[in-house]
PDB file of N, CA and C in Angstrom:
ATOM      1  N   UNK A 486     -10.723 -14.641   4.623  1.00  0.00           N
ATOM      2  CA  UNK A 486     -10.440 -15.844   5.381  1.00  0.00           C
ATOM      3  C   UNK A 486      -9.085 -15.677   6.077  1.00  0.00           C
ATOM      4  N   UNK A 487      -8.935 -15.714   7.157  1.00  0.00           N
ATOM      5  CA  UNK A 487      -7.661 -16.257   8.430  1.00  0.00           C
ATOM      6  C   UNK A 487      -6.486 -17.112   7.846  1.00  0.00           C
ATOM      7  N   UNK A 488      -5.544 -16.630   6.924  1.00  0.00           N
ATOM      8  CA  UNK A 488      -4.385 -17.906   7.236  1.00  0.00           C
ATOM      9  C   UNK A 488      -3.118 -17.963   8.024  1.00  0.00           C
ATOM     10  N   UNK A 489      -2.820 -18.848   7.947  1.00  0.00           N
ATOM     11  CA  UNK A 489      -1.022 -18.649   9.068  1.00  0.00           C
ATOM     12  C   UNK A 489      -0.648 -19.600   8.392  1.00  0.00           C
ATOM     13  N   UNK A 490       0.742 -18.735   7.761  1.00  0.00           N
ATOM     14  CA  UNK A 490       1.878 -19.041   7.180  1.00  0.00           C
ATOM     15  C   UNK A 490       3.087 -19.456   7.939  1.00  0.00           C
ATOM     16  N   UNK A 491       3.929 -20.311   7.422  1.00  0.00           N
ATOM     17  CA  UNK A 491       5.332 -20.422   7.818  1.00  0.00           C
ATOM     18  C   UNK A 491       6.199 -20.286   7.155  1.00  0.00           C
ATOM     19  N   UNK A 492       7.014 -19.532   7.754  1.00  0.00           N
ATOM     20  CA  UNK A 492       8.595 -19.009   6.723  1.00  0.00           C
ATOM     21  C   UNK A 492       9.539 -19.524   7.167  1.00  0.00           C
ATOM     22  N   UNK A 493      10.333 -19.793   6.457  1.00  0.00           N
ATOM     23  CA  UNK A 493      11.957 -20.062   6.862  1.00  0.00           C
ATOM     24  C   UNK A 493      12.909 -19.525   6.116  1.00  0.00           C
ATOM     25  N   UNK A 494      13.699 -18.269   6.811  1.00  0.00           N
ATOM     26  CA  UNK A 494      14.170 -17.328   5.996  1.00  0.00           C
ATOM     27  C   UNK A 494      15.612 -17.128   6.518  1.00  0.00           C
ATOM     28  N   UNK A 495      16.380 -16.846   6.085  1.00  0.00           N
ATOM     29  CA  UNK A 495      17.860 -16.674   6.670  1.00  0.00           C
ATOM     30  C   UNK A 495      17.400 -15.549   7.681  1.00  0.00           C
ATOM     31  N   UNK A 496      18.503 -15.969   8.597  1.00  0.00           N
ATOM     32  CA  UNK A 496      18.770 -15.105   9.505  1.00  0.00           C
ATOM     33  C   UNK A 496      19.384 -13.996   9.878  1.00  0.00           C
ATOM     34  N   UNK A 497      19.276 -13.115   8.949  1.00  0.00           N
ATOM     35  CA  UNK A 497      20.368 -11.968   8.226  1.00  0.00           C
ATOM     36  C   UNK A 497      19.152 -10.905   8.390  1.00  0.00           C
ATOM     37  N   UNK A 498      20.274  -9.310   8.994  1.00  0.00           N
ATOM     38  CA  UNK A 498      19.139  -8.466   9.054  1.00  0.00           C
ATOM     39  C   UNK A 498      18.896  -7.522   7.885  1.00  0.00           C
ATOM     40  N   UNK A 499      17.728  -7.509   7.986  1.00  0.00           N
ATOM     41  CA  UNK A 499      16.575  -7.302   6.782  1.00  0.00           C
ATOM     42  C   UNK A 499      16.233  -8.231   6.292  1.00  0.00           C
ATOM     43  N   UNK A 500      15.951  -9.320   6.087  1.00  0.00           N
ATOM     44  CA  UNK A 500      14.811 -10.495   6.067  1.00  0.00           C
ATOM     45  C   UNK A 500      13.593 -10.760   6.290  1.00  0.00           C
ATOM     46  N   UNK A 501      13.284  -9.857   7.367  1.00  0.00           N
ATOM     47  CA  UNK A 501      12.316  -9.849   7.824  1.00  0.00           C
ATOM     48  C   UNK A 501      11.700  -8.522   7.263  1.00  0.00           C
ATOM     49  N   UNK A 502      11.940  -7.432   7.138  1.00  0.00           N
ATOM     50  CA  UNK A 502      11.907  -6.384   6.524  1.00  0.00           C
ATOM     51  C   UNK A 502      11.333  -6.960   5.206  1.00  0.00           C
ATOM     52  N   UNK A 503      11.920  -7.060   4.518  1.00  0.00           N
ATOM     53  CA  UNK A 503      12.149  -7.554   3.141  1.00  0.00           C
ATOM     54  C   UNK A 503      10.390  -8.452   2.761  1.00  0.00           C
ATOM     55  N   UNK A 504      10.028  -9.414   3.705  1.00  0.00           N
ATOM     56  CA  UNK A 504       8.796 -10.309   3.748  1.00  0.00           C
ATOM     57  C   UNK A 504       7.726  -9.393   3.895  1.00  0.00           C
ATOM     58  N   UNK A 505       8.148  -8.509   5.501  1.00  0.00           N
ATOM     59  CA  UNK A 505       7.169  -7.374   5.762  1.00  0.00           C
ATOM     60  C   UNK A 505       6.606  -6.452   4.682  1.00  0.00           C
ATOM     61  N   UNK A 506       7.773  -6.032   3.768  1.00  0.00           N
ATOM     62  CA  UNK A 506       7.475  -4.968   2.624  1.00  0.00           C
ATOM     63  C   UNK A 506       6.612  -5.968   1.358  1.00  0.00           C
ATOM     64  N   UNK A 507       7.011  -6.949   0.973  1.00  0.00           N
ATOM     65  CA  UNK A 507       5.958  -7.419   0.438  1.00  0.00           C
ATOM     66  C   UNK A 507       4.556  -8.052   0.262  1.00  0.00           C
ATOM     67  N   UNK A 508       4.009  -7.899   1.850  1.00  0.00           N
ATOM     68  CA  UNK A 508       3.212  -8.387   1.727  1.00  0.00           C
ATOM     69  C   UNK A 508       2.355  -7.097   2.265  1.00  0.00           C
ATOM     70  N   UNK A 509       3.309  -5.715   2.330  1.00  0.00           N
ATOM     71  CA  UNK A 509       2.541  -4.412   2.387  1.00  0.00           C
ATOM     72  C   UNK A 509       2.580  -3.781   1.357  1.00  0.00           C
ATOM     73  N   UNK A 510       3.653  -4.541   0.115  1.00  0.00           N
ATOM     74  CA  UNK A 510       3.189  -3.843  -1.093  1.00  0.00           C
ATOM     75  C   UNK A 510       1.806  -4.199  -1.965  1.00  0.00           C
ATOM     76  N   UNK A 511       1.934  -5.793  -1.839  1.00  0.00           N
ATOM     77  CA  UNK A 511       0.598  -6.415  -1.696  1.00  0.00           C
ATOM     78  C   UNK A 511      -0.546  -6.152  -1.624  1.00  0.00           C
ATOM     79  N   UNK A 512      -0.688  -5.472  -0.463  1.00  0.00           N
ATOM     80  CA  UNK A 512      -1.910  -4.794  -0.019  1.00  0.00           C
ATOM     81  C   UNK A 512      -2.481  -5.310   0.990  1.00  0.00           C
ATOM     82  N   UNK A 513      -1.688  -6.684   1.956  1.00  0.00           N
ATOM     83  CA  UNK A 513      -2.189  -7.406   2.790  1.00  0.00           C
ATOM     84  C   UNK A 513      -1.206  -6.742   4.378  1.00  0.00           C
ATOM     85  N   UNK A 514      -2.420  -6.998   5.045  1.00  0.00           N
ATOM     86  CA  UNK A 514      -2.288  -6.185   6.709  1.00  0.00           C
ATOM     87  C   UNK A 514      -1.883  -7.889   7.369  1.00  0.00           C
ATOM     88  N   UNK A 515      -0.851  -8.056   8.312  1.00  0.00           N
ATOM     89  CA  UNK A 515      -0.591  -8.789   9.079  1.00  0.00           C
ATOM     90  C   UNK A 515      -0.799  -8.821  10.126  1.00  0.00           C
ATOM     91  N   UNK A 516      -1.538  -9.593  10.504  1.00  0.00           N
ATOM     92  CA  UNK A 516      -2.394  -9.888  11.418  1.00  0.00           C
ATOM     93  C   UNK A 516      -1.368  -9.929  13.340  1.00  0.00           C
ATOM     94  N   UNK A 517      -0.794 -10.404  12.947  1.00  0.00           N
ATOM     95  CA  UNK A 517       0.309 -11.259  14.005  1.00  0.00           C
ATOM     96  C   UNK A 517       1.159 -11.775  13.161  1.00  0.00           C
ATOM     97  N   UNK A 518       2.604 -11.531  14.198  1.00  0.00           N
ATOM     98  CA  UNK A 518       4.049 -12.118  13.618  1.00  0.00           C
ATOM     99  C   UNK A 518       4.831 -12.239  14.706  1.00  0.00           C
ATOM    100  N   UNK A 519       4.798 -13.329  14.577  1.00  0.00           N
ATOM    101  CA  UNK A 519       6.500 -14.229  15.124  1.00  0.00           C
ATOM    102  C   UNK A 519       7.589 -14.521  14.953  1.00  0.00           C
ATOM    103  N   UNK A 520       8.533 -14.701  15.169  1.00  0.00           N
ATOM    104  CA  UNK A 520      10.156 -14.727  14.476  1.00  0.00           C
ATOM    105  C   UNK A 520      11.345 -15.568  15.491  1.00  0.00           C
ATOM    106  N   UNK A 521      11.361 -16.489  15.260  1.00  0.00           N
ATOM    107  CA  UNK A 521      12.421 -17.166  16.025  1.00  0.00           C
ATOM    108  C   UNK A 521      13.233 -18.241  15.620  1.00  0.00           C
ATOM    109  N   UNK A 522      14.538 -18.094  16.272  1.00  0.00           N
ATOM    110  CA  UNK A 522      15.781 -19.024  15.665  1.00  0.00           C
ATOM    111  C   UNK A 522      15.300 -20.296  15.345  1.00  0.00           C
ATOM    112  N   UNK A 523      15.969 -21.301  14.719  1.00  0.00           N
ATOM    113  CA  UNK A 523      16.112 -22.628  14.751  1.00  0.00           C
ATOM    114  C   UNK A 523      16.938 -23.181  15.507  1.00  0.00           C
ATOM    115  N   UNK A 524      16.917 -24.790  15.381  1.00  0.00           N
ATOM    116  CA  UNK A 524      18.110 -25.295  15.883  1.00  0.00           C
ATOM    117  C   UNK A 524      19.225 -25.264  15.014  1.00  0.00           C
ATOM    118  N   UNK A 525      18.925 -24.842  13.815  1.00  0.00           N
ATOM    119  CA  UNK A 525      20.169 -23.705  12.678  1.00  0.00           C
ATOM    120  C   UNK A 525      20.522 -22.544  13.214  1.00  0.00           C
ATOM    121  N   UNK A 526      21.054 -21.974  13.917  1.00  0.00           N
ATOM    122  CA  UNK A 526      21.388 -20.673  14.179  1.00  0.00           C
ATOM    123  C   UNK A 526      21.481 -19.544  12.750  1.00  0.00           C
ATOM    124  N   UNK A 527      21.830 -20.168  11.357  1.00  0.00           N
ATOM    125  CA  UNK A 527      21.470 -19.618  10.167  1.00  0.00           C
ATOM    126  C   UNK A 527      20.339 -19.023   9.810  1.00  0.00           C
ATOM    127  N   UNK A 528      19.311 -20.064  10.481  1.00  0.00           N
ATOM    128  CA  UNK A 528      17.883 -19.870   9.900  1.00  0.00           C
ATOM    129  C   UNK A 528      17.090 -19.280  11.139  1.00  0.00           C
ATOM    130  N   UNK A 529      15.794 -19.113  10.412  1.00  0.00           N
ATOM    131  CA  UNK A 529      14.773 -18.020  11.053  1.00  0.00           C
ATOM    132  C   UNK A 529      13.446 -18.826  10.721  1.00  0.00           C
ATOM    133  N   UNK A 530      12.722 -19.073  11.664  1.00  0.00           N
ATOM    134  CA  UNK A 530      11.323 -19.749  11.656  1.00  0.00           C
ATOM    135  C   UNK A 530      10.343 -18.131  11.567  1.00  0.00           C
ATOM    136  N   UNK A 531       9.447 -17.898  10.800  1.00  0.00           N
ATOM    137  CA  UNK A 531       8.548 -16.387  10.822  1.00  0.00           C
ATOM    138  C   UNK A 531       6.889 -17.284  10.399  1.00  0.00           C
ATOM    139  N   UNK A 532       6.386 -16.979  11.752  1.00  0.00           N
ATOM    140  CA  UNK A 532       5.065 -17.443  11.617  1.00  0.00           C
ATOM    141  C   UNK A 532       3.925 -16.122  11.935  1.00  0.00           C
ATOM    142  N   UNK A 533       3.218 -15.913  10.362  1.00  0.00           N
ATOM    143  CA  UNK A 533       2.296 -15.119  10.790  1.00  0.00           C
ATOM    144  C   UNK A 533       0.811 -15.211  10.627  1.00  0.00           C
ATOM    145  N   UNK A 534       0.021 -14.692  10.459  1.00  0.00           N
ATOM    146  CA  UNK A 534      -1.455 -14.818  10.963  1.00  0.00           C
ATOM    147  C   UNK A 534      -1.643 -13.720   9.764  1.00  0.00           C
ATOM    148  N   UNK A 535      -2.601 -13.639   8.619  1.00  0.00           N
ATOM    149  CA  UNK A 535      -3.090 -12.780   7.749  1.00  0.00           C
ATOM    150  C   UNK A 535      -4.135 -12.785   7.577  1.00  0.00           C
ATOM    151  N   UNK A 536      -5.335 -11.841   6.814  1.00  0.00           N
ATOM    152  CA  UNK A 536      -6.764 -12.103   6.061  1.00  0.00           C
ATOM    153  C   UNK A 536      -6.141 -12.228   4.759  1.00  0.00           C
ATOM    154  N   UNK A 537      -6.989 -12.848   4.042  1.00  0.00           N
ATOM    155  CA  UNK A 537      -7.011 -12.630   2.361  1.00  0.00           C
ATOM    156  C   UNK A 537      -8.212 -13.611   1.494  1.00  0.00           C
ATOM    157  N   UNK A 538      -8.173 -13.725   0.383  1.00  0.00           N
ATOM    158  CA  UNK A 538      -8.601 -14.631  -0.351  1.00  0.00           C
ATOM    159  C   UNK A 538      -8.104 -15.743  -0.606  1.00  0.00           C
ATOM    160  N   UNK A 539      -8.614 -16.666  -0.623  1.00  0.00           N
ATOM    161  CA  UNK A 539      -7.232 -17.991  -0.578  1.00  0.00           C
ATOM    162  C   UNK A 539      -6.512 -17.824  -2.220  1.00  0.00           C
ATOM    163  N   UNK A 540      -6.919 -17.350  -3.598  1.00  0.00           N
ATOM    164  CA  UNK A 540      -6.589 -17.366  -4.295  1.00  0.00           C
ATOM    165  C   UNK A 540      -5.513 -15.988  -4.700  1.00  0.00           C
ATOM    166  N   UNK A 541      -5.149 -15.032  -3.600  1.00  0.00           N
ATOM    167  CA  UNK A 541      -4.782 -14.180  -3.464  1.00  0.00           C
ATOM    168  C   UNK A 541      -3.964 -14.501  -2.825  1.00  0.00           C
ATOM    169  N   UNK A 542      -4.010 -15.392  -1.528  1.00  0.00           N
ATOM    170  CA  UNK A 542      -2.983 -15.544  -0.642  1.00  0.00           C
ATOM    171  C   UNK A 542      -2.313 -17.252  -1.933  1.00  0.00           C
ATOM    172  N   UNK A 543      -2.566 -17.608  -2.559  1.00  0.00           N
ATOM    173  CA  UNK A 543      -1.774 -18.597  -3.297  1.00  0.00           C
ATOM    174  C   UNK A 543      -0.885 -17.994  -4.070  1.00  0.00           C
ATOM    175  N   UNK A 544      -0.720 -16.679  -4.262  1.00  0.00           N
ATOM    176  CA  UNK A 544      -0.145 -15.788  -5.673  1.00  0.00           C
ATOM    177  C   UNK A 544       0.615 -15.226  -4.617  1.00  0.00           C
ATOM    178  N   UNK A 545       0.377 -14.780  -3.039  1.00  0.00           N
ATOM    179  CA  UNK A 545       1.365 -14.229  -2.726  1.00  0.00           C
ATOM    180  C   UNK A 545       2.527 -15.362  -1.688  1.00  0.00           C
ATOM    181  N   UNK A 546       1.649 -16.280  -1.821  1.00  0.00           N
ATOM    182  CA  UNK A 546       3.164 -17.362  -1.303  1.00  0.00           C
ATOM    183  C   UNK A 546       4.138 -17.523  -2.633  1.00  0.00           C
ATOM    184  N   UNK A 547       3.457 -17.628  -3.597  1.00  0.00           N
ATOM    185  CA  UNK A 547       4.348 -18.012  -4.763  1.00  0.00           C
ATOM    186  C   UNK A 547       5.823 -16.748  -4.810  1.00  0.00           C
ATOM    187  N   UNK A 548       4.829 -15.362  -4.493  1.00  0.00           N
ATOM    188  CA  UNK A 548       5.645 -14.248  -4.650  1.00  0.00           C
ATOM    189  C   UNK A 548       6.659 -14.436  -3.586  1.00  0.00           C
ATOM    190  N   UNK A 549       6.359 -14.556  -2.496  1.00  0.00           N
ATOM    191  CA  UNK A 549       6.904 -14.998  -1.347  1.00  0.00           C
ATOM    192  C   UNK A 549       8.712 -15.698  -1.356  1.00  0.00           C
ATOM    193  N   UNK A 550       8.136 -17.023  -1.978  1.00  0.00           N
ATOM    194  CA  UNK A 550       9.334 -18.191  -2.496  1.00  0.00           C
ATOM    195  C   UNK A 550      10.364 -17.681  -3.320  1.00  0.00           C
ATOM    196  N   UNK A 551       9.770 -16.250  -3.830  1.00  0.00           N
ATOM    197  CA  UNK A 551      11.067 -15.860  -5.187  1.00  0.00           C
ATOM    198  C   UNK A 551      12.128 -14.897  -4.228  1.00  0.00           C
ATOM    199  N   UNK A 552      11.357 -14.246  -2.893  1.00  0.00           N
ATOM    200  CA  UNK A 552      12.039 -13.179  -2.286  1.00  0.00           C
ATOM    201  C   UNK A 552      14.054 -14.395  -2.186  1.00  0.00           C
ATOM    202  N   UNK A 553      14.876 -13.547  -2.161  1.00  0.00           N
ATOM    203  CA  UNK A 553      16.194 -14.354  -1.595  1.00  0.00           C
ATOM    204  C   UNK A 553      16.296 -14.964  -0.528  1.00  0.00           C
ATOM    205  N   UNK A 554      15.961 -13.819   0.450  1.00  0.00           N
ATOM    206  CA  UNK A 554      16.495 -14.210   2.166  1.00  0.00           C
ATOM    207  C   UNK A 554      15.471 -15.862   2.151  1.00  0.00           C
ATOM    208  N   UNK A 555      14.296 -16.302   1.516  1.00  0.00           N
ATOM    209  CA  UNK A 555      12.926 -17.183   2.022  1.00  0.00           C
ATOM    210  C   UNK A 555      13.637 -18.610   1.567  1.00  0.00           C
ATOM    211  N   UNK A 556      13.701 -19.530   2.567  1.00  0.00           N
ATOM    212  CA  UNK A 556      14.157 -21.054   2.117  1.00  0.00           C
ATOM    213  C   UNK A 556      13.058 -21.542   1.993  1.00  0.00           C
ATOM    214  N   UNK A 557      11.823 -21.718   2.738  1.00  0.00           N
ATOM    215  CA  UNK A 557      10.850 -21.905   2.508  1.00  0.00           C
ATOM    216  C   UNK A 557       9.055 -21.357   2.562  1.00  0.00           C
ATOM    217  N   UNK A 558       8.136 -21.840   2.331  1.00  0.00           N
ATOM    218  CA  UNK A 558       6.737 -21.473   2.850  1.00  0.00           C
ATOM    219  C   UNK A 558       6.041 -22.559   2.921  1.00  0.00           C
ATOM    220  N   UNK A 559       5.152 -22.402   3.918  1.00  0.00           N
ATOM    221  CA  UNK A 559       4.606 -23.804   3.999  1.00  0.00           C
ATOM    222  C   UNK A 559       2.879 -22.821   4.351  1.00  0.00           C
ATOM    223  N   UNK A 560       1.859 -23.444   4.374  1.00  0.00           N
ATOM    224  CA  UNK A 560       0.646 -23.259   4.555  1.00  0.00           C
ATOM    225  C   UNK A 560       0.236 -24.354   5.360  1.00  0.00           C
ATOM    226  N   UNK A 561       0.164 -24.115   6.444  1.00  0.00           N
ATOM    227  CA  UNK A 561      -0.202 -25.716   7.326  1.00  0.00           C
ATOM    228  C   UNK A 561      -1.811 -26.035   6.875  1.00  0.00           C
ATOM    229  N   UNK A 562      -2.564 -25.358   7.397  1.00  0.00           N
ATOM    230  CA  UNK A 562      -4.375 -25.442   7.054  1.00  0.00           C
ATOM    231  C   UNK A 562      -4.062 -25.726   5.695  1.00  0.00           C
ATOM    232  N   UNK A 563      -3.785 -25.619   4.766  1.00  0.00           N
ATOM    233  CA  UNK A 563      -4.053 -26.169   3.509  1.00  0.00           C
ATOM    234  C   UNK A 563      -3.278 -27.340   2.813  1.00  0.00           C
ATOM    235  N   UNK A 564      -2.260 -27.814   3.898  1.00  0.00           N
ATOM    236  CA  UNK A 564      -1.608 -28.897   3.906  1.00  0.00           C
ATOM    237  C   UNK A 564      -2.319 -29.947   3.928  1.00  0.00           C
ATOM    238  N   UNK A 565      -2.841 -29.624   5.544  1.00  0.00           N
ATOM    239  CA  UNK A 565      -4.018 -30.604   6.290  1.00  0.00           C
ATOM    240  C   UNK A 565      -5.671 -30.869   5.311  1.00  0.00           C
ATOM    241  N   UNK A 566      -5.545 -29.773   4.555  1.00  0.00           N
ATOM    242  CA  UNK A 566      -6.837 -30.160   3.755  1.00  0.00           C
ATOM    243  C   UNK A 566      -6.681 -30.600   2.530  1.00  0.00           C
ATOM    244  N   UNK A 567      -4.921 -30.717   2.286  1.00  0.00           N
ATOM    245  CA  UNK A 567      -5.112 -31.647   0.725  1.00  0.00           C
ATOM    246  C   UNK A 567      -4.914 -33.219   0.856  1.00  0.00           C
TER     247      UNK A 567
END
């Protein structure tokens, strides 16, 4: 199944690196990725597009939230469906 995630991750380089490597240690291929400032110049909006299992992709947002650089994750489609 198709999801798109949202990150909000400091804006410090390797951050993005750092998200990238775990979700290729994972074993998950990213589909599409985006990356752009806020109206925080601190922070980093990272919106990407993945396949997975939804119960696979729930274990790797969790993993996600523990990385440092990550302030947040959000799952919009599964926002909208709870």
């Amino acid at each position: 199944m198709k999801h798109t995630l949202s990150i909000l991750l400091q804006n410090e380089a390797g951050a993005l690196v750092r998200v990238a490597g775990l979700f290729s240690a994972r074993g998950f291929n990213i589909d599409s990725l985006n990356v752009a400032v806020t109206q925080d110049p601190a922070v980093s909006r990272l919106t990407l597009v993945m396949h997975g299992a939804d119960e696979s992709v729930d274990q790797l947002i969790k993993q996600t939230r523990k990385l440092v650089d990550v302030i947040d994750v959000s799952h919009p489609a599964e926002e909208l469906a709870a």
